[in-house]
Amino acid sequence: MYTTRYKLFRAPRLRHLKHQTDIARQIWNYFLGWHRMRYSLGLPYMNYHAMSREFTILRTAHPEMFAHWRELDSWASRDILMRLHRAYERFFTYCKQRREGGKPRKVRLPRFKSWRKPYSFTMSPSGYKFDEDTVHILGRPYRFNLSRPIRGNVKTVTVKFDALGDAYLTVVTDDVASEVTPKTGKAAGFDFGLRRMFTGSEGIAHESPEFYRQAQTNLAKVQRALSSKPFGSGNRERAKQDVARTHRKIRRQREDHHWKLAKHLVLTHDILVFETLTFEGMKRLWGRKVSDIAPYAFHMKLKHLATKHGKQVIYIDRWEPTSKTCSVCGQLNALMDLKTRRWQCQGCKSKHDRDVNAAINILRVGTSTLEVGDVRLAIASNHRRNYPVPRTHNPTRPCQIL
């Protein structure tokens, strides 16, 4: 599957699409409230098929109350019911694993959707028609920015508004995105950190710009302006858009940095080895610092690009003592704490930088079970010398090779 996102041009007719998203939200909230009422009365859960039957009965037997539901595409309406069903299924699976003594990732009950927050609806296989840079949705034409061609057969089309009122079109096709790139013959390990986003086994540190921290002054300014506006006024709505615009800029800057860094790593290495970490637990310890780096989102982009270019991303066990093990002789320094950034091995007297040493060990553990063949391990040439200081990688450099 290949997914592309396009922005719809601003026009007065977008209010019709906004109305469709409101209908989709009403359907979600109606059946969610129905589920909660049935639970309070001790009635069993309604699956997707039962909700679909009730949806048909409501539209036909009570046209005076639910006539506006007919304005939304029938497939899109039932897709909302399927979303609700899958949300409950994930919650039931979580409860079952907890009863069995496991520790699954926490999943909450589905919540009601507020009209203040953007919502979406998905259409397939009808309800839309493409004509170059124009899409016809429910018989109405909407122009969008055709930033890249639509490749393959269209499977689903999703319409969603953001907090600023801009409409976006997400198109999913059956095209398989793949690009043949030359092999570099290099394998590298990377250690995640808070001071440096990633430290490579070749001795290069990839810094995180921390866009949220950089925008604190501007964000505090627009939030103070929002707090001073009276409720219900037009100035408060404009101040809300200023806050949303600031957050959108931060998110876009972070995503742009992630894509460029991931593309740089994929094009310069054949095998990328990382350590398995629990980022949710790290957020509870260090909070906003981890959220600003967004390592989980970066790994998702990295794995996507690695699959696209035919490269490998390997993860080792989280309990491997990579930071405390000497990369030269293999002796374990069990008494080293987290504050120690540089240390000397008592066995071979080699001096190490904590992050570079951990990255080298991650690389060796990750490639120990692979048939690397002609792939050479990218290890810092001065890792046996005194305190190899990682070289900083400029985040803007990947722009030159994209």
mmCIF file of C-alpha atoms in Angstrom:
data_model
loop_
_atom_site.group_PDB
_atom_site.id
_atom_site.type_symbol
_atom_site.label_atom_id
_atom_site.label_comp_id
_atom_site.label_asym_id
_atom_site.label_seq_id
_atom_site.Cartn_x
_atom_site.Cartn_y
_atom_site.Cartn_z
ATOM 1 C CA MET A 1 0.000 0.000 0.000
ATOM 2 C CA TYR A 2 1.119 3.529 -0.808
ATOM 3 C CA THR A 3 -0.280 6.541 1.087
ATOM 4 C CA THR A 4 -0.138 10.152 -0.054
ATOM 5 C CA ARG A 5 -1.552 13.266 1.565
ATOM 6 C CA TYR A 6 -2.863 16.304 -0.283
ATOM 7 C CA LYS A 7 -4.168 19.644 0.914
ATOM 8 C CA LEU A 8 -7.511 20.886 -0.358
ATOM 9 C CA PHE A 9 -7.635 24.492 -1.508
ATOM 10 C CA ARG A 10 -9.585 26.822 0.750
ATOM 11 C CA ALA A 11 -13.057 27.519 -0.630
ATOM 12 C CA PRO A 12 -16.541 28.280 0.756
ATOM 13 C CA ARG A 13 -17.736 24.869 -0.421
ATOM 14 C CA LEU A 14 -15.480 23.188 2.167
ATOM 15 C CA ARG A 15 -18.265 23.797 4.655
ATOM 16 C CA HIS A 16 -20.045 20.822 3.070
ATOM 17 C CA LEU A 17 -17.103 18.545 3.922
ATOM 18 C CA LYS A 18 -17.037 20.032 7.409
ATOM 19 C CA HIS A 19 -20.697 19.086 7.729
ATOM 20 C CA GLN A 20 -19.851 15.503 6.703
ATOM 21 C CA THR A 21 -17.228 15.250 9.452
ATOM 22 C CA ASP A 22 -19.810 16.534 11.958
ATOM 23 C CA ILE A 23 -22.192 13.763 10.888
ATOM 24 C CA ALA A 24 -19.416 11.190 11.283
ATOM 25 C CA ARG A 25 -18.742 12.484 14.789
ATOM 26 C CA GLN A 26 -22.435 12.277 15.672
ATOM 27 C CA ILE A 27 -22.597 8.634 14.565
ATOM 28 C CA TRP A 28 -19.552 7.778 16.700
ATOM 29 C CA ASN A 29 -20.908 9.544 19.790
ATOM 30 C CA TYR A 30 -24.403 8.074 19.370
ATOM 31 C CA PHE A 31 -23.287 4.447 19.278
ATOM 32 C CA LEU A 32 -20.646 5.000 21.946
ATOM 33 C CA GLY A 33 -23.340 6.378 24.256
ATOM 34 C CA TRP A 34 -25.509 3.391 23.361
ATOM 35 C CA HIS A 35 -22.704 1.021 24.356
ATOM 36 C CA ARG A 36 -22.226 2.739 27.700
ATOM 37 C CA MET A 37 -25.963 2.673 28.419
ATOM 38 C CA ARG A 38 -26.118 -1.058 27.632
ATOM 39 C CA TYR A 39 -23.138 -1.689 29.924
ATOM 40 C CA SER A 40 -24.836 0.182 32.788
ATOM 41 C CA LEU A 41 -27.942 -1.998 32.304
ATOM 42 C CA GLY A 42 -25.895 -5.217 32.206
ATOM 43 C CA LEU A 43 -26.597 -5.952 28.542
ATOM 44 C CA PRO A 44 -23.997 -7.704 26.324
ATOM 45 C CA TYR A 45 -21.681 -5.879 23.938
ATOM 46 C CA MET A 46 -22.896 -5.184 20.389
ATOM 47 C CA ASN A 47 -20.378 -6.123 17.713
ATOM 48 C CA TYR A 48 -19.988 -4.449 14.340
ATOM 49 C CA HIS A 49 -22.714 -6.492 12.619
ATOM 50 C CA ALA A 50 -25.239 -5.689 15.338
ATOM 51 C CA MET A 51 -24.362 -1.983 15.170
ATOM 52 C CA SER A 52 -24.700 -2.053 11.380
ATOM 53 C CA ARG A 53 -28.194 -3.553 11.626
ATOM 54 C CA GLU A 54 -29.264 -0.971 14.195
ATOM 55 C CA PHE A 55 -27.808 1.783 12.016
ATOM 56 C CA THR A 56 -29.953 0.671 9.075
ATOM 57 C CA ILE A 57 -33.065 0.461 11.250
ATOM 58 C CA LEU A 58 -32.521 3.952 12.656
ATOM 59 C CA ARG A 59 -32.119 5.499 9.211
ATOM 60 C CA THR A 60 -35.237 3.829 7.783
ATOM 61 C CA ALA A 61 -37.619 3.660 10.760
ATOM 62 C CA HIS A 62 -36.921 7.154 12.125
ATOM 63 C CA PRO A 63 -36.265 9.395 9.116
ATOM 64 C CA GLU A 64 -37.377 12.524 10.956
ATOM 65 C CA MET A 65 -34.570 12.153 13.528
ATOM 66 C CA PHE A 66 -31.775 10.580 11.482
ATOM 67 C CA ALA A 67 -32.418 11.917 7.977
ATOM 68 C CA HIS A 68 -29.138 13.874 8.034
ATOM 69 C CA TRP A 69 -27.221 10.592 8.433
ATOM 70 C CA ARG A 70 -28.130 9.836 4.806
ATOM 71 C CA GLU A 71 -25.978 12.765 3.649
ATOM 72 C CA LEU A 72 -22.843 10.828 4.530
ATOM 73 C CA ASP A 73 -21.627 8.011 2.304
ATOM 74 C CA SER A 74 -22.987 4.630 3.450
ATOM 75 C CA TRP A 75 -19.567 2.954 3.357
ATOM 76 C CA ALA A 76 -18.071 5.845 5.357
ATOM 77 C CA SER A 77 -20.808 5.519 7.989
ATOM 78 C CA ARG A 78 -20.141 1.819 8.468
ATOM 79 C CA ASP A 79 -16.398 2.469 8.569
ATOM 80 C CA ILE A 80 -17.041 4.605 11.669
ATOM 81 C CA LEU A 81 -18.849 1.684 13.267
ATOM 82 C CA MET A 82 -15.901 -0.545 12.405
ATOM 83 C CA ARG A 83 -13.548 1.955 14.093
ATOM 84 C CA LEU A 84 -15.639 1.806 17.246
ATOM 85 C CA HIS A 85 -15.726 -1.997 17.138
ATOM 86 C CA ARG A 86 -11.944 -2.229 16.770
ATOM 87 C CA ALA A 87 -11.436 0.219 19.635
ATOM 88 C CA TYR A 88 -13.523 -1.980 21.938
ATOM 89 C CA GLU A 89 -11.753 -5.110 20.709
ATOM 90 C CA ARG A 90 -8.370 -3.586 21.603
ATOM 91 C CA PHE A 91 -9.673 -2.710 25.052
ATOM 92 C CA PHE A 92 -11.079 -6.218 25.607
ATOM 93 C CA THR A 93 -7.754 -7.747 24.522
ATOM 94 C CA TYR A 94 -5.910 -5.486 26.950
ATOM 95 C CA CYS A 95 -8.214 -6.511 29.835
ATOM 96 C CA LYS A 96 -7.764 -10.198 28.986
ATOM 97 C CA GLN A 97 -3.971 -9.930 28.983
ATOM 98 C CA ARG A 98 -4.058 -8.100 32.311
ATOM 99 C CA ARG A 99 -6.191 -10.847 33.864
ATOM 100 C CA GLU A 100 -3.705 -13.442 32.629
ATOM 101 C CA GLY A 101 -0.875 -11.696 34.446
ATOM 102 C CA GLY A 102 0.753 -9.965 31.499
ATOM 103 C CA LYS A 103 1.880 -6.361 31.187
ATOM 104 C CA PRO A 104 0.442 -5.123 27.893
ATOM 105 C CA ARG A 105 0.495 -1.549 26.719
ATOM 106 C CA LYS A 106 -2.337 0.339 28.377
ATOM 107 C CA VAL A 107 -5.425 0.829 26.213
ATOM 108 C CA ARG A 108 -8.298 3.075 27.263
ATOM 109 C CA LEU A 109 -11.984 2.837 26.543
ATOM 110 C CA PRO A 110 -13.221 4.740 23.478
ATOM 111 C CA ARG A 111 -14.094 8.343 24.266
ATOM 112 C CA PHE A 112 -16.635 10.790 22.970
ATOM 113 C CA LYS A 113 -15.407 13.063 20.164
ATOM 114 C CA SER A 114 -15.617 16.791 20.816
ATOM 115 C CA TRP A 115 -16.824 19.149 18.106
ATOM 116 C CA ARG A 116 -13.847 21.381 18.864
ATOM 117 C CA LYS A 117 -11.361 18.743 17.711
ATOM 118 C CA PRO A 118 -10.959 17.575 14.094
ATOM 119 C CA TYR A 119 -12.495 14.314 12.973
ATOM 120 C CA SER A 120 -12.413 12.367 9.709
ATOM 121 C CA PHE A 121 -14.343 9.950 7.538
ATOM 122 C CA THR A 122 -13.129 7.352 5.038
ATOM 123 C CA MET A 123 -14.740 6.485 1.714
ATOM 124 C CA SER A 124 -14.251 3.279 -0.246
ATOM 125 C CA PRO A 125 -14.911 2.095 -2.910
ATOM 126 C CA SER A 126 -17.447 4.769 -3.945
ATOM 127 C CA GLY A 127 -18.296 8.317 -3.015
ATOM 128 C CA TYR A 128 -15.342 9.926 -4.779
ATOM 129 C CA LYS A 129 -13.976 10.467 -8.267
ATOM 130 C CA PHE A 130 -10.611 11.936 -9.295
ATOM 131 C CA ASP A 131 -10.136 14.230 -12.273
ATOM 132 C CA GLU A 132 -6.496 15.426 -12.366
ATOM 133 C CA ASP A 133 -6.232 17.999 -9.540
ATOM 134 C CA THR A 134 -9.951 17.832 -8.692
ATOM 135 C CA VAL A 135 -11.765 15.293 -6.555
ATOM 136 C CA HIS A 136 -15.541 14.868 -6.640
ATOM 137 C CA ILE A 137 -16.916 13.908 -3.217
ATOM 138 C CA LEU A 138 -20.639 13.159 -3.025
ATOM 139 C CA GLY A 139 -21.130 15.001 -6.307
ATOM 140 C CA ARG A 140 -19.285 18.194 -5.345
ATOM 141 C CA PRO A 141 -15.905 19.113 -6.906
ATOM 142 C CA TYR A 142 -12.986 20.116 -4.680
ATOM 143 C CA ARG A 143 -9.595 21.228 -5.948
ATOM 144 C CA PHE A 144 -6.458 20.057 -4.154
ATOM 145 C CA ASN A 145 -2.727 20.535 -4.471
ATOM 146 C CA LEU A 146 -1.479 17.613 -6.567
ATOM 147 C CA SER A 147 2.021 17.692 -5.073
ATOM 148 C CA ARG A 148 2.798 14.176 -6.324
ATOM 149 C CA PRO A 149 1.045 11.862 -8.781
ATOM 150 C CA ILE A 150 -1.458 9.268 -7.609
ATOM 151 C CA ARG A 151 0.109 5.912 -8.421
ATOM 152 C CA GLY A 152 -1.889 2.689 -8.605
ATOM 153 C CA ASN A 153 -5.550 1.984 -7.946
ATOM 154 C CA VAL A 154 -7.181 4.055 -5.234
ATOM 155 C CA LYS A 155 -8.410 1.930 -2.313
ATOM 156 C CA THR A 156 -9.572 4.452 0.286
ATOM 157 C CA VAL A 157 -9.881 8.223 0.548
ATOM 158 C CA THR A 158 -9.944 9.934 3.942
ATOM 159 C CA VAL A 159 -11.004 13.541 4.530
ATOM 160 C CA LYS A 160 -9.840 15.281 7.703
ATOM 161 C CA PHE A 161 -9.711 18.851 9.007
ATOM 162 C CA ASP A 162 -6.999 20.144 11.325
ATOM 163 C CA ALA A 163 -7.303 22.625 14.191
ATOM 164 C CA LEU A 164 -6.782 25.561 11.811
ATOM 165 C CA GLY A 165 -9.662 24.555 9.541
ATOM 166 C CA ASP A 166 -7.490 23.270 6.681
ATOM 167 C CA ALA A 167 -8.803 20.167 4.913
ATOM 168 C CA TYR A 168 -6.526 17.307 3.870
ATOM 169 C CA LEU A 169 -7.053 14.339 1.591
ATOM 170 C CA THR A 170 -5.318 11.039 2.411
ATOM 171 C CA VAL A 171 -5.270 8.648 -0.532
ATOM 172 C CA VAL A 172 -4.314 4.969 -0.115
ATOM 173 C CA THR A 173 -3.453 3.031 -3.271
ATOM 174 C CA ASP A 174 -2.328 -0.518 -4.009
ATOM 175 C CA ASP A 175 1.027 0.679 -5.353
ATOM 176 C CA VAL A 176 4.149 -0.734 -3.663
ATOM 177 C CA ALA A 177 6.703 1.969 -2.962
ATOM 178 C CA SER A 178 10.222 0.711 -3.599
ATOM 179 C CA GLU A 179 13.445 2.357 -4.714
ATOM 180 C CA VAL A 180 16.556 0.428 -5.646
ATOM 181 C CA THR A 181 19.576 2.087 -4.056
ATOM 182 C CA PRO A 182 23.212 0.973 -4.277
ATOM 183 C CA LYS A 183 24.577 -1.053 -1.396
ATOM 184 C CA THR A 184 27.082 0.685 0.849
ATOM 185 C CA GLY A 185 28.431 -2.446 2.552
ATOM 186 C CA LYS A 186 28.260 -0.823 6.008
ATOM 187 C CA ALA A 187 26.552 -1.829 9.232
ATOM 188 C CA ALA A 188 26.301 0.537 12.196
ATOM 189 C CA GLY A 189 24.904 0.496 15.708
ATOM 190 C CA PHE A 190 23.190 3.417 17.385
ATOM 191 C CA ASP A 191 22.689 4.231 21.055
ATOM 192 C CA PHE A 192 19.752 6.448 22.063
ATOM 193 C CA GLY A 193 20.326 9.213 24.562
ATOM 194 C CA LEU A 194 18.801 12.408 25.907
ATOM 195 C CA ARG A 195 21.866 14.600 25.479
ATOM 196 C CA ARG A 196 22.446 13.288 21.959
ATOM 197 C CA MET A 197 19.562 11.786 20.038
ATOM 198 C CA PHE A 198 21.674 8.950 18.593
ATOM 199 C CA THR A 199 25.361 8.126 18.836
ATOM 200 C CA GLY A 200 26.681 5.909 16.062
ATOM 201 C CA SER A 201 29.295 3.195 16.392
ATOM 202 C CA GLU A 202 31.447 5.089 13.871
ATOM 203 C CA GLY A 203 31.730 7.948 16.374
ATOM 204 C CA ILE A 204 29.185 10.393 14.892
ATOM 205 C CA ALA A 205 26.571 11.937 17.171
ATOM 206 C CA HIS A 206 23.186 12.856 15.674
ATOM 207 C CA GLU A 207 21.768 15.743 17.659
ATOM 208 C CA SER A 208 18.093 16.560 18.118
ATOM 209 C CA PRO A 209 17.189 20.213 17.450
ATOM 210 C CA GLU A 210 14.478 20.011 20.171
ATOM 211 C CA PHE A 211 12.051 22.219 18.308
ATOM 212 C CA TYR A 212 9.557 22.315 21.171
ATOM 213 C CA ARG A 213 12.179 23.725 23.535
ATOM 214 C CA GLN A 214 13.231 26.300 20.941
ATOM 215 C CA ALA A 215 9.633 27.452 20.513
ATOM 216 C CA GLN A 216 8.949 27.897 24.238
ATOM 217 C CA THR A 217 9.215 31.704 24.079
ATOM 218 C CA ASN A 218 6.829 32.075 21.165
ATOM 219 C CA LEU A 219 4.483 29.398 22.544
ATOM 220 C CA ALA A 220 4.296 31.131 25.931
ATOM 221 C CA LYS A 221 3.514 34.403 24.184
ATOM 222 C CA VAL A 222 0.558 33.066 22.210
ATOM 223 C CA GLN A 223 -0.748 31.105 25.201
ATOM 224 C CA ARG A 224 -0.695 34.230 27.386
ATOM 225 C CA ALA A 225 -2.579 36.058 24.669
ATOM 226 C CA LEU A 226 -5.158 33.249 24.609
ATOM 227 C CA SER A 227 -5.669 33.292 28.376
ATOM 228 C CA SER A 228 -6.417 37.045 28.340
ATOM 229 C CA LYS A 229 -9.236 36.814 25.763
ATOM 230 C CA PRO A 230 -12.843 36.524 27.034
ATOM 231 C CA PHE A 231 -14.692 33.273 26.412
ATOM 232 C CA GLY A 232 -16.938 33.193 23.373
ATOM 233 C CA SER A 233 -15.293 36.165 21.661
ATOM 234 C CA GLY A 234 -13.887 36.221 18.154
ATOM 235 C CA ASN A 235 -10.496 37.306 19.483
ATOM 236 C CA ARG A 236 -10.305 34.132 21.560
ATOM 237 C CA GLU A 237 -10.987 31.977 18.502
ATOM 238 C CA ARG A 238 -8.213 33.767 16.612
ATOM 239 C CA ALA A 239 -5.881 33.321 19.581
ATOM 240 C CA LYS A 240 -6.699 29.590 19.571
ATOM 241 C CA GLN A 241 -5.666 29.423 15.943
ATOM 242 C CA ASP A 242 -2.364 31.141 16.782
ATOM 243 C CA VAL A 243 -1.645 28.468 19.405
ATOM 244 C CA ALA A 244 -2.614 25.694 16.986
ATOM 245 C CA ARG A 245 -0.452 27.258 14.259
ATOM 246 C CA THR A 246 2.558 27.282 16.597
ATOM 247 C CA HIS A 247 2.086 23.631 17.532
ATOM 248 C CA ARG A 248 1.660 22.690 13.871
ATOM 249 C CA LYS A 249 4.937 24.369 12.981
ATOM 250 C CA ILE A 250 6.732 22.455 15.759
ATOM 251 C CA ARG A 251 5.245 19.169 14.571
ATOM 252 C CA ARG A 252 6.190 19.822 10.956
ATOM 253 C CA GLN A 253 9.752 20.797 11.874
ATOM 254 C CA ARG A 254 10.158 17.619 13.902
ATOM 255 C CA GLU A 255 8.738 15.419 11.148
ATOM 256 C CA ASP A 256 10.969 17.071 8.545
ATOM 257 C CA HIS A 257 14.040 16.442 10.703
ATOM 258 C CA HIS A 258 13.006 12.818 11.249
ATOM 259 C CA TRP A 259 12.531 12.120 7.548
ATOM 260 C CA LYS A 260 15.840 13.711 6.576
ATOM 261 C CA LEU A 261 17.803 11.924 9.295
ATOM 262 C CA ALA A 262 16.157 8.577 8.513
ATOM 263 C CA LYS A 263 16.868 9.009 4.795
ATOM 264 C CA HIS A 264 20.496 9.848 5.571
ATOM 265 C CA LEU A 265 20.971 6.746 7.735
ATOM 266 C CA VAL A 266 19.278 4.449 5.221
ATOM 267 C CA LEU A 267 21.312 5.708 2.266
ATOM 268 C CA THR A 268 24.647 5.462 4.097
ATOM 269 C CA HIS A 269 24.173 2.036 5.752
ATOM 270 C CA ASP A 270 22.871 -1.392 4.813
ATOM 271 C CA ILE A 271 22.237 -2.657 8.353
ATOM 272 C CA LEU A 272 21.080 -0.436 11.222
ATOM 273 C CA VAL A 273 21.131 -1.877 14.739
ATOM 274 C CA PHE A 274 19.263 -0.286 17.652
ATOM 275 C CA GLU A 275 18.454 -1.179 21.231
ATOM 276 C CA THR A 276 14.888 -2.030 22.209
ATOM 277 C CA LEU A 277 13.663 0.613 24.668
ATOM 278 C CA THR A 278 10.367 1.362 26.414
ATOM 279 C CA PHE A 279 9.750 4.946 25.386
ATOM 280 C CA GLU A 280 6.557 5.183 27.453
ATOM 281 C CA GLY A 281 8.557 4.415 30.589
ATOM 282 C CA MET A 282 11.206 6.933 29.578
ATOM 283 C CA LYS A 283 8.486 9.564 29.205
ATOM 284 C CA ARG A 284 7.382 8.944 32.779
ATOM 285 C CA LEU A 285 10.957 9.487 33.956
ATOM 286 C CA TRP A 286 12.096 12.397 31.788
ATOM 287 C CA GLY A 287 8.784 13.679 30.418
ATOM 288 C CA ARG A 288 8.872 16.454 27.846
ATOM 289 C CA LYS A 289 12.499 15.815 26.899
ATOM 290 C CA VAL A 290 11.649 12.418 25.382
ATOM 291 C CA SER A 291 8.444 13.716 23.789
ATOM 292 C CA ASP A 292 10.383 16.511 22.105
ATOM 293 C CA ILE A 293 12.783 14.005 20.535
ATOM 294 C CA ALA A 294 9.904 11.641 19.606
ATOM 295 C CA PRO A 295 12.045 8.480 19.170
ATOM 296 C CA TYR A 296 9.110 6.157 18.491
ATOM 297 C CA ALA A 297 7.883 8.290 15.581
ATOM 298 C CA PHE A 298 11.418 8.373 14.213
ATOM 299 C CA HIS A 299 11.730 4.570 14.331
ATOM 300 C CA MET A 300 8.444 4.205 12.451
ATOM 301 C CA LYS A 301 9.750 6.435 9.657
ATOM 302 C CA LEU A 302 13.116 4.660 9.671
ATOM 303 C CA LYS A 303 11.567 1.215 9.272
ATOM 304 C CA HIS A 304 9.365 2.477 6.452
ATOM 305 C CA LEU A 305 12.331 3.884 4.528
ATOM 306 C CA ALA A 306 14.437 0.801 5.230
ATOM 307 C CA THR A 307 11.754 -1.439 3.731
ATOM 308 C CA LYS A 308 11.398 0.906 0.776
ATOM 309 C CA HIS A 309 15.147 0.899 -0.018
ATOM 310 C CA GLY A 310 15.812 -2.744 0.823
ATOM 311 C CA LYS A 311 17.834 -2.142 4.006
ATOM 312 C CA GLN A 312 17.661 -3.892 7.401
ATOM 313 C CA VAL A 313 16.752 -2.490 10.823
ATOM 314 C CA ILE A 314 17.614 -4.805 13.732
ATOM 315 C CA TYR A 315 16.702 -4.454 17.409
ATOM 316 C CA ILE A 316 18.581 -6.195 20.226
ATOM 317 C CA ASP A 317 17.280 -7.113 23.656
ATOM 318 C CA ARG A 318 16.852 -4.243 26.085
ATOM 319 C CA TRP A 319 18.662 -6.087 28.891
ATOM 320 C CA GLU A 320 21.997 -6.329 27.090
ATOM 321 C CA PRO A 321 24.615 -4.465 29.225
ATOM 322 C CA THR A 322 25.928 -2.492 26.261
ATOM 323 C CA SER A 323 26.972 0.600 28.238
ATOM 324 C CA LYS A 324 28.783 -1.310 31.001
ATOM 325 C CA THR A 325 30.667 -3.768 28.782
ATOM 326 C CA CYS A 326 34.101 -2.865 27.436
ATOM 327 C CA SER A 327 34.028 -2.970 23.630
ATOM 328 C CA VAL A 328 37.722 -3.992 23.544
ATOM 329 C CA CYS A 329 38.075 -6.871 26.022
ATOM 330 C CA GLY A 330 34.442 -7.529 26.986
ATOM 331 C CA GLN A 331 34.865 -7.000 30.742
ATOM 332 C CA LEU A 332 31.706 -5.883 32.595
ATOM 333 C CA ASN A 333 31.788 -2.792 34.798
ATOM 334 C CA ALA A 334 28.744 -3.514 36.936
ATOM 335 C CA LEU A 335 29.254 -0.595 39.358
ATOM 336 C CA MET A 336 28.905 2.150 36.720
ATOM 337 C CA ASP A 337 25.867 4.405 37.180
ATOM 338 C CA LEU A 338 23.957 6.582 34.728
ATOM 339 C CA LYS A 339 25.897 9.746 35.608
ATOM 340 C CA THR A 340 29.188 8.276 34.413
ATOM 341 C CA ARG A 341 29.729 9.444 30.841
ATOM 342 C CA ARG A 342 33.391 8.394 30.442
ATOM 343 C CA TRP A 343 35.131 5.490 32.116
ATOM 344 C CA GLN A 344 38.243 3.338 31.967
ATOM 345 C CA CYS A 345 38.234 -0.430 31.744
ATOM 346 C CA GLN A 346 40.067 -2.116 34.636
ATOM 347 C CA GLY A 347 41.053 -5.063 32.480
ATOM 348 C CA CYS A 348 42.632 -3.609 29.326
ATOM 349 C CA LYS A 349 42.926 -0.001 30.618
ATOM 350 C CA SER A 350 41.026 1.321 27.571
ATOM 351 C CA LYS A 351 39.181 4.593 27.996
ATOM 352 C CA HIS A 352 35.683 4.863 26.580
ATOM 353 C CA ASP A 353 32.983 7.373 25.890
ATOM 354 C CA ARG A 354 29.808 5.810 27.272
ATOM 355 C CA ASP A 355 27.628 6.369 24.187
ATOM 356 C CA VAL A 356 30.237 5.333 21.600
ATOM 357 C CA ASN A 357 31.103 2.211 23.562
ATOM 358 C CA ALA A 358 27.409 1.290 23.875
ATOM 359 C CA ALA A 359 26.865 1.817 20.131
ATOM 360 C CA ILE A 360 29.794 -0.485 19.286
ATOM 361 C CA ASN A 361 28.427 -3.195 21.580
ATOM 362 C CA ILE A 362 24.945 -2.798 20.105
ATOM 363 C CA LEU A 363 26.394 -3.273 16.636
ATOM 364 C CA ARG A 364 28.326 -6.411 17.593
ATOM 365 C CA VAL A 365 25.387 -8.002 19.414
ATOM 366 C CA GLY A 366 23.006 -7.205 16.553
ATOM 367 C CA THR A 367 25.258 -8.577 13.806
ATOM 368 C CA SER A 368 26.398 -11.647 15.742
ATOM 369 C CA THR A 369 23.380 -13.639 14.545
ATOM 370 C CA LEU A 370 23.441 -12.405 10.946
ATOM 371 C CA GLU A 371 25.257 -13.540 7.849
ATOM 372 C CA VAL A 372 26.782 -10.138 7.137
ATOM 373 C CA GLY A 373 28.922 -11.347 4.229
ATOM 374 C CA ASP A 374 30.754 -8.410 2.658
ATOM 375 C CA VAL A 375 29.183 -5.893 5.044
ATOM 376 C CA ARG A 376 31.811 -4.213 7.208
ATOM 377 C CA LEU A 377 31.129 -2.996 10.740
ATOM 378 C CA ALA A 378 31.249 0.793 11.051
ATOM 379 C CA ILE A 379 33.300 1.166 14.262
ATOM 380 C CA ALA A 380 35.033 4.332 15.394
ATOM 381 C CA SER A 381 38.679 4.142 14.368
ATOM 382 C CA ASN A 382 39.816 5.710 17.635
ATOM 383 C CA HIS A 383 37.728 3.651 20.022
ATOM 384 C CA ARG A 384 40.880 2.192 21.607
ATOM 385 C CA ARG A 385 42.385 5.604 22.263
ATOM 386 C CA ASN A 386 41.710 7.954 25.139
ATOM 387 C CA TYR A 387 38.091 9.151 25.306
ATOM 388 C CA PRO A 388 36.852 9.172 21.717
ATOM 389 C CA VAL A 389 34.650 12.260 21.537
ATOM 390 C CA PRO A 390 31.718 11.765 19.102
ATOM 391 C CA ARG A 391 31.651 14.052 16.095
ATOM 392 C CA THR A 392 28.404 15.964 15.770
ATOM 393 C CA HIS A 393 26.283 15.368 12.683
ATOM 394 C CA ASN A 394 24.634 18.461 11.212
ATOM 395 C CA PRO A 395 20.867 17.772 10.933
ATOM 396 C CA THR A 396 20.672 19.854 7.753
ATOM 397 C CA ARG A 397 23.199 17.742 5.856
ATOM 398 C CA PRO A 398 20.715 15.058 4.726
ATOM 399 C CA CYS A 399 19.041 17.738 2.588
ATOM 400 C CA GLN A 400 21.955 17.461 0.194
ATOM 401 C CA ILE A 401 21.408 13.782 -0.559
ATOM 402 C CA LEU A 402 17.631 13.557 -0.726
#
